[in-house]
Short mmCIF file of C-alpha atoms and ligand atoms in Angstrom, two decimals:
data_model
loop_
_atom_site.label_atom_id
_atom_site.label_comp_id
_atom_site.label_asym_id
_atom_site.label_seq_id
_atom_site.Cartn_x
_atom_site.Cartn_y
_atom_site.Cartn_z
CA MET K 4 246.80 61.54 22.68
CA SER K 5 247.48 58.65 25.03
CA LEU K 6 244.52 58.49 27.35
CA ASP K 7 245.21 54.78 27.72
CA ALA K 8 248.76 55.55 28.87
CA ILE K 9 247.42 58.16 31.29
CA GLN K 10 244.90 55.66 32.63
CA ASP K 11 247.62 53.03 33.02
CA VAL K 12 249.83 55.17 35.29
CA ILE K 13 247.07 56.07 37.74
CA ARG K 14 247.73 53.95 40.81
CA ASP K 15 245.03 52.29 42.89
CA VAL K 16 245.66 52.54 46.63
CA PRO K 17 243.16 50.40 48.59
CA ASP K 18 241.81 51.61 51.94
CA PHE K 19 243.19 55.15 51.74
CA PRO K 20 242.43 57.44 53.51
CA LYS K 21 239.82 55.15 55.11
CA PRO K 22 238.93 51.45 54.88
CA GLY K 23 236.79 50.74 51.84
CA ILE K 24 238.05 53.68 49.73
CA LEU K 25 239.99 52.79 46.58
CA PHE K 26 242.11 55.92 46.21
CA LYS K 27 243.16 56.97 42.69
CA ASP K 28 246.73 58.19 43.08
CA ILE K 29 247.66 60.70 40.37
CA THR K 30 251.27 61.23 41.50
CA PRO K 31 252.74 58.78 38.92
CA LEU K 32 251.00 60.83 36.21
CA LEU K 33 252.38 64.09 37.63
CA ALA K 34 255.85 62.55 37.70
CA ASP K 35 255.74 61.85 33.94
CA GLY K 36 256.27 65.18 32.18
CA GLN K 37 254.93 64.09 28.81
CA LEU K 38 251.79 62.40 30.14
CA PHE K 39 251.09 65.28 32.53
CA ARG K 40 251.30 67.74 29.63
CA GLU K 41 249.02 65.54 27.50
CA ALA K 42 246.46 65.37 30.30
CA VAL K 43 246.51 69.15 30.75
CA ARG K 44 246.19 69.75 27.02
CA ALA K 45 243.28 67.32 26.78
CA LEU K 46 241.48 69.33 29.46
CA SER K 47 242.31 72.63 27.74
CA ASP K 48 241.82 71.76 24.08
CA PRO K 49 238.04 72.34 23.71
CA TRP K 50 238.42 75.79 25.29
CA ARG K 51 241.16 77.40 23.22
CA ASP K 52 239.99 80.80 21.93
CA ALA K 53 236.61 80.25 23.61
CA GLY K 54 236.59 83.56 25.44
CA LEU K 55 237.10 82.10 28.90
CA LYS K 56 237.80 84.55 31.68
CA ALA K 57 239.20 82.00 34.11
CA VAL K 58 239.66 78.41 35.16
CA ALA K 59 238.35 77.63 38.65
CA GLY K 60 240.20 74.90 40.55
CA ILE K 61 239.10 72.96 43.61
CA ASP K 62 241.35 72.62 46.69
CA ALA K 63 243.76 70.82 46.66
CA ARG K 64 244.60 68.35 43.87
CA GLY K 65 242.35 70.35 41.55
CA PHE K 66 244.82 73.23 41.82
CA ILE K 67 247.50 71.14 40.12
CA PHE K 68 245.43 70.70 36.96
CA SER K 69 243.50 73.98 37.01
CA ALA K 70 246.67 76.07 37.29
CA ALA K 71 248.27 74.21 34.39
CA VAL K 72 245.09 74.54 32.27
CA ALA K 73 244.81 78.26 33.05
CA PHE K 74 248.45 78.74 32.06
CA ASP K 75 247.94 76.71 28.88
CA LEU K 76 244.87 78.78 27.91
CA GLY K 77 246.36 82.10 28.99
CA VAL K 78 243.41 82.90 31.29
CA GLY K 79 243.04 83.59 35.00
CA LEU K 80 242.94 81.09 37.84
CA VAL K 81 240.24 81.17 40.55
CA PRO K 82 240.94 79.06 43.65
CA ILE K 83 237.94 77.46 45.39
CA ARG K 84 239.35 76.63 48.81
CA LYS K 85 238.57 74.69 51.94
CA LYS K 86 237.05 76.90 54.64
CA GLY K 87 239.38 79.36 56.36
CA LYS K 88 242.06 79.64 53.68
CA LEU K 89 240.89 82.58 51.56
CA PRO K 90 241.79 86.02 52.97
CA TRP K 91 239.11 88.26 51.39
CA GLN K 92 235.29 88.30 51.60
CA THR K 93 233.91 84.86 50.83
CA ILE K 94 230.75 82.89 50.19
CA GLU K 95 230.63 79.27 51.31
CA ALA K 96 228.96 75.96 50.55
CA ALA K 97 229.00 72.82 52.71
CA TYR K 98 229.00 69.38 51.10
CA ALA K 99 229.39 65.67 51.85
CA LEU K 100 232.36 63.71 50.51
CA GLU K 101 232.85 60.06 49.55
CA TYR K 102 234.81 60.19 52.81
CA GLY K 103 233.90 62.89 55.38
CA SER K 104 232.43 66.36 54.87
CA ALA K 105 233.81 69.83 54.23
CA THR K 106 233.03 73.44 53.35
CA LEU K 107 234.31 75.25 50.27
CA GLU K 108 234.78 79.01 49.95
CA LEU K 109 235.09 81.42 47.05
CA HIS K 110 235.99 85.11 47.02
CA ARG K 111 232.90 87.19 46.32
CA ASP K 112 234.72 89.14 43.61
CA ALA K 113 236.52 86.17 42.02
CA VAL K 114 234.85 86.80 38.65
CA GLN K 115 232.24 89.23 37.30
CA PRO K 116 228.65 88.23 36.42
CA GLY K 117 228.58 86.67 32.95
CA ASP K 118 232.26 85.71 32.90
CA LYS K 119 232.88 82.32 31.32
CA VAL K 120 234.57 79.95 33.73
CA LEU K 121 235.84 76.38 33.29
CA LEU K 122 235.65 74.37 36.52
CA VAL K 123 238.44 71.79 36.93
CA ASP K 124 239.13 69.07 39.50
CA ASP K 125 241.21 65.90 39.48
CA LEU K 126 238.41 63.43 40.16
CA LEU K 127 234.61 63.20 40.12
CA ALA K 128 233.30 60.72 42.68
CA THR K 129 229.88 61.37 44.27
CA GLY K 130 229.83 64.87 42.79
CA GLY K 131 229.30 66.68 46.09
CA THR K 132 232.53 68.65 45.88
CA ALA K 133 232.08 69.77 42.30
CA ALA K 134 228.38 70.57 42.81
CA ALA K 135 229.28 72.81 45.78
CA ALA K 136 232.05 74.50 43.77
CA ALA K 137 229.75 75.07 40.79
CA GLU K 138 227.06 76.45 43.10
CA LEU K 139 229.51 79.03 44.47
CA LEU K 140 230.43 80.10 40.94
CA PHE K 141 226.76 80.36 39.95
CA GLN K 142 226.08 82.45 43.08
CA ILE K 143 228.50 85.15 41.93
CA GLY K 144 227.03 85.05 38.41
CA ALA K 145 229.69 83.04 36.58
CA ASP K 146 228.79 81.30 33.33
CA VAL K 147 230.19 77.83 34.10
CA VAL K 148 230.87 76.46 30.62
CA GLU K 149 231.92 72.98 31.77
CA SER K 150 233.02 70.90 34.74
CA ALA K 151 236.11 69.01 33.59
CA PHE K 152 237.81 66.15 35.41
CA LEU K 153 240.83 64.01 34.81
CA ILE K 154 239.08 60.96 36.35
CA GLU K 155 235.43 59.98 36.79
CA LEU K 156 234.33 57.13 39.04
CA GLY K 157 231.31 56.22 36.97
CA GLU K 158 229.49 53.97 39.42
CA LEU K 159 229.14 56.84 41.93
CA SER K 160 227.03 58.79 39.39
CA GLY K 161 228.52 62.15 40.37
CA ARG K 162 227.63 63.73 37.03
CA ALA K 163 223.93 63.42 37.90
CA ARG K 164 224.49 66.12 40.54
CA LEU K 165 226.01 68.56 38.06
CA THR K 166 222.80 69.48 36.33
CA ARG K 167 223.57 73.08 35.42
CA CYS K 168 226.65 72.65 33.23
CA PRO K 169 228.14 70.09 30.84
CA VAL K 170 230.42 67.49 32.45
CA ARG K 171 233.51 65.98 30.80
CA SER K 172 236.07 63.51 32.08
CA LEU K 173 239.18 62.19 30.35
CA ILE K 174 239.22 58.80 32.05
CA ARG K 175 236.39 56.71 33.49
CA PHE K 176 236.78 53.89 35.96
P1 AMP W 223 233.16 63.76 45.48
O1 AMP W 223 232.72 65.02 46.16
O2 AMP W 223 232.63 62.54 46.14
O3 AMP W 223 232.88 63.80 43.99
O4 AMP W 223 234.74 63.66 45.70
C1 AMP W 223 235.60 64.33 44.82
C2 AMP W 223 236.77 64.90 45.56
O5 AMP W 223 237.32 64.02 46.51
C3 AMP W 223 237.88 65.23 44.58
O6 AMP W 223 238.41 66.50 44.93
C4 AMP W 223 238.89 64.12 44.75
O7 AMP W 223 240.20 64.64 44.82
C5 AMP W 223 238.54 63.44 46.07
N1 AMP W 223 238.27 62.00 45.94
C6 AMP W 223 237.10 61.37 46.19
N2 AMP W 223 237.19 60.05 46.02
C7 AMP W 223 238.45 59.81 45.62
C8 AMP W 223 239.17 58.62 45.25
N3 AMP W 223 238.58 57.42 45.24
N4 AMP W 223 240.46 58.76 44.87
C9 AMP W 223 241.06 59.97 44.86
N5 AMP W 223 240.44 61.12 45.20
C10 AMP W 223 239.15 61.05 45.58
#
């Protein structure tokens, strides 16, 4: 496992998308097949043969990792999308971002009550996005076994907002 190598390829982009934001660019990691696979496996590994029903991924960079983790584990994929993108009956949760605000939606029938679901996103910053996503999953009765992130920005204390499930990140800045 080369978490150090994964950390090393993540590129800092200052003042994107707004002044004052240090954006963590994951595209160099995605471009490296071996490191991308190692990152996906590190997210998946604790959950092999754990009886998961699905991995839930957060729009949009979260889809990249959640889809790969779901494939790796052989379980379903549940998209949690920005408002207006899901075609069926939805529930929604509004939240504030490190930059801006948004609303997430989830299909009402995405999983059944009691189903074990792993929530995945690329990055945990203030925690607003992941807390809203977890809340939607809890509302439809999912058993959220963990919120897993490639990157955690520790000084923003996002994990403090995820009180109802364990939180794990591969890399902390
Ligand atoms: P937050 O709700 O503050 O935890 O923000 C997390 C979401 O915003 C994730 O979906 C990230 O993709 C994105 N995000 C927030 N801050 C950054 C950052 N500094 N670099 C890259 N993505 C970020």
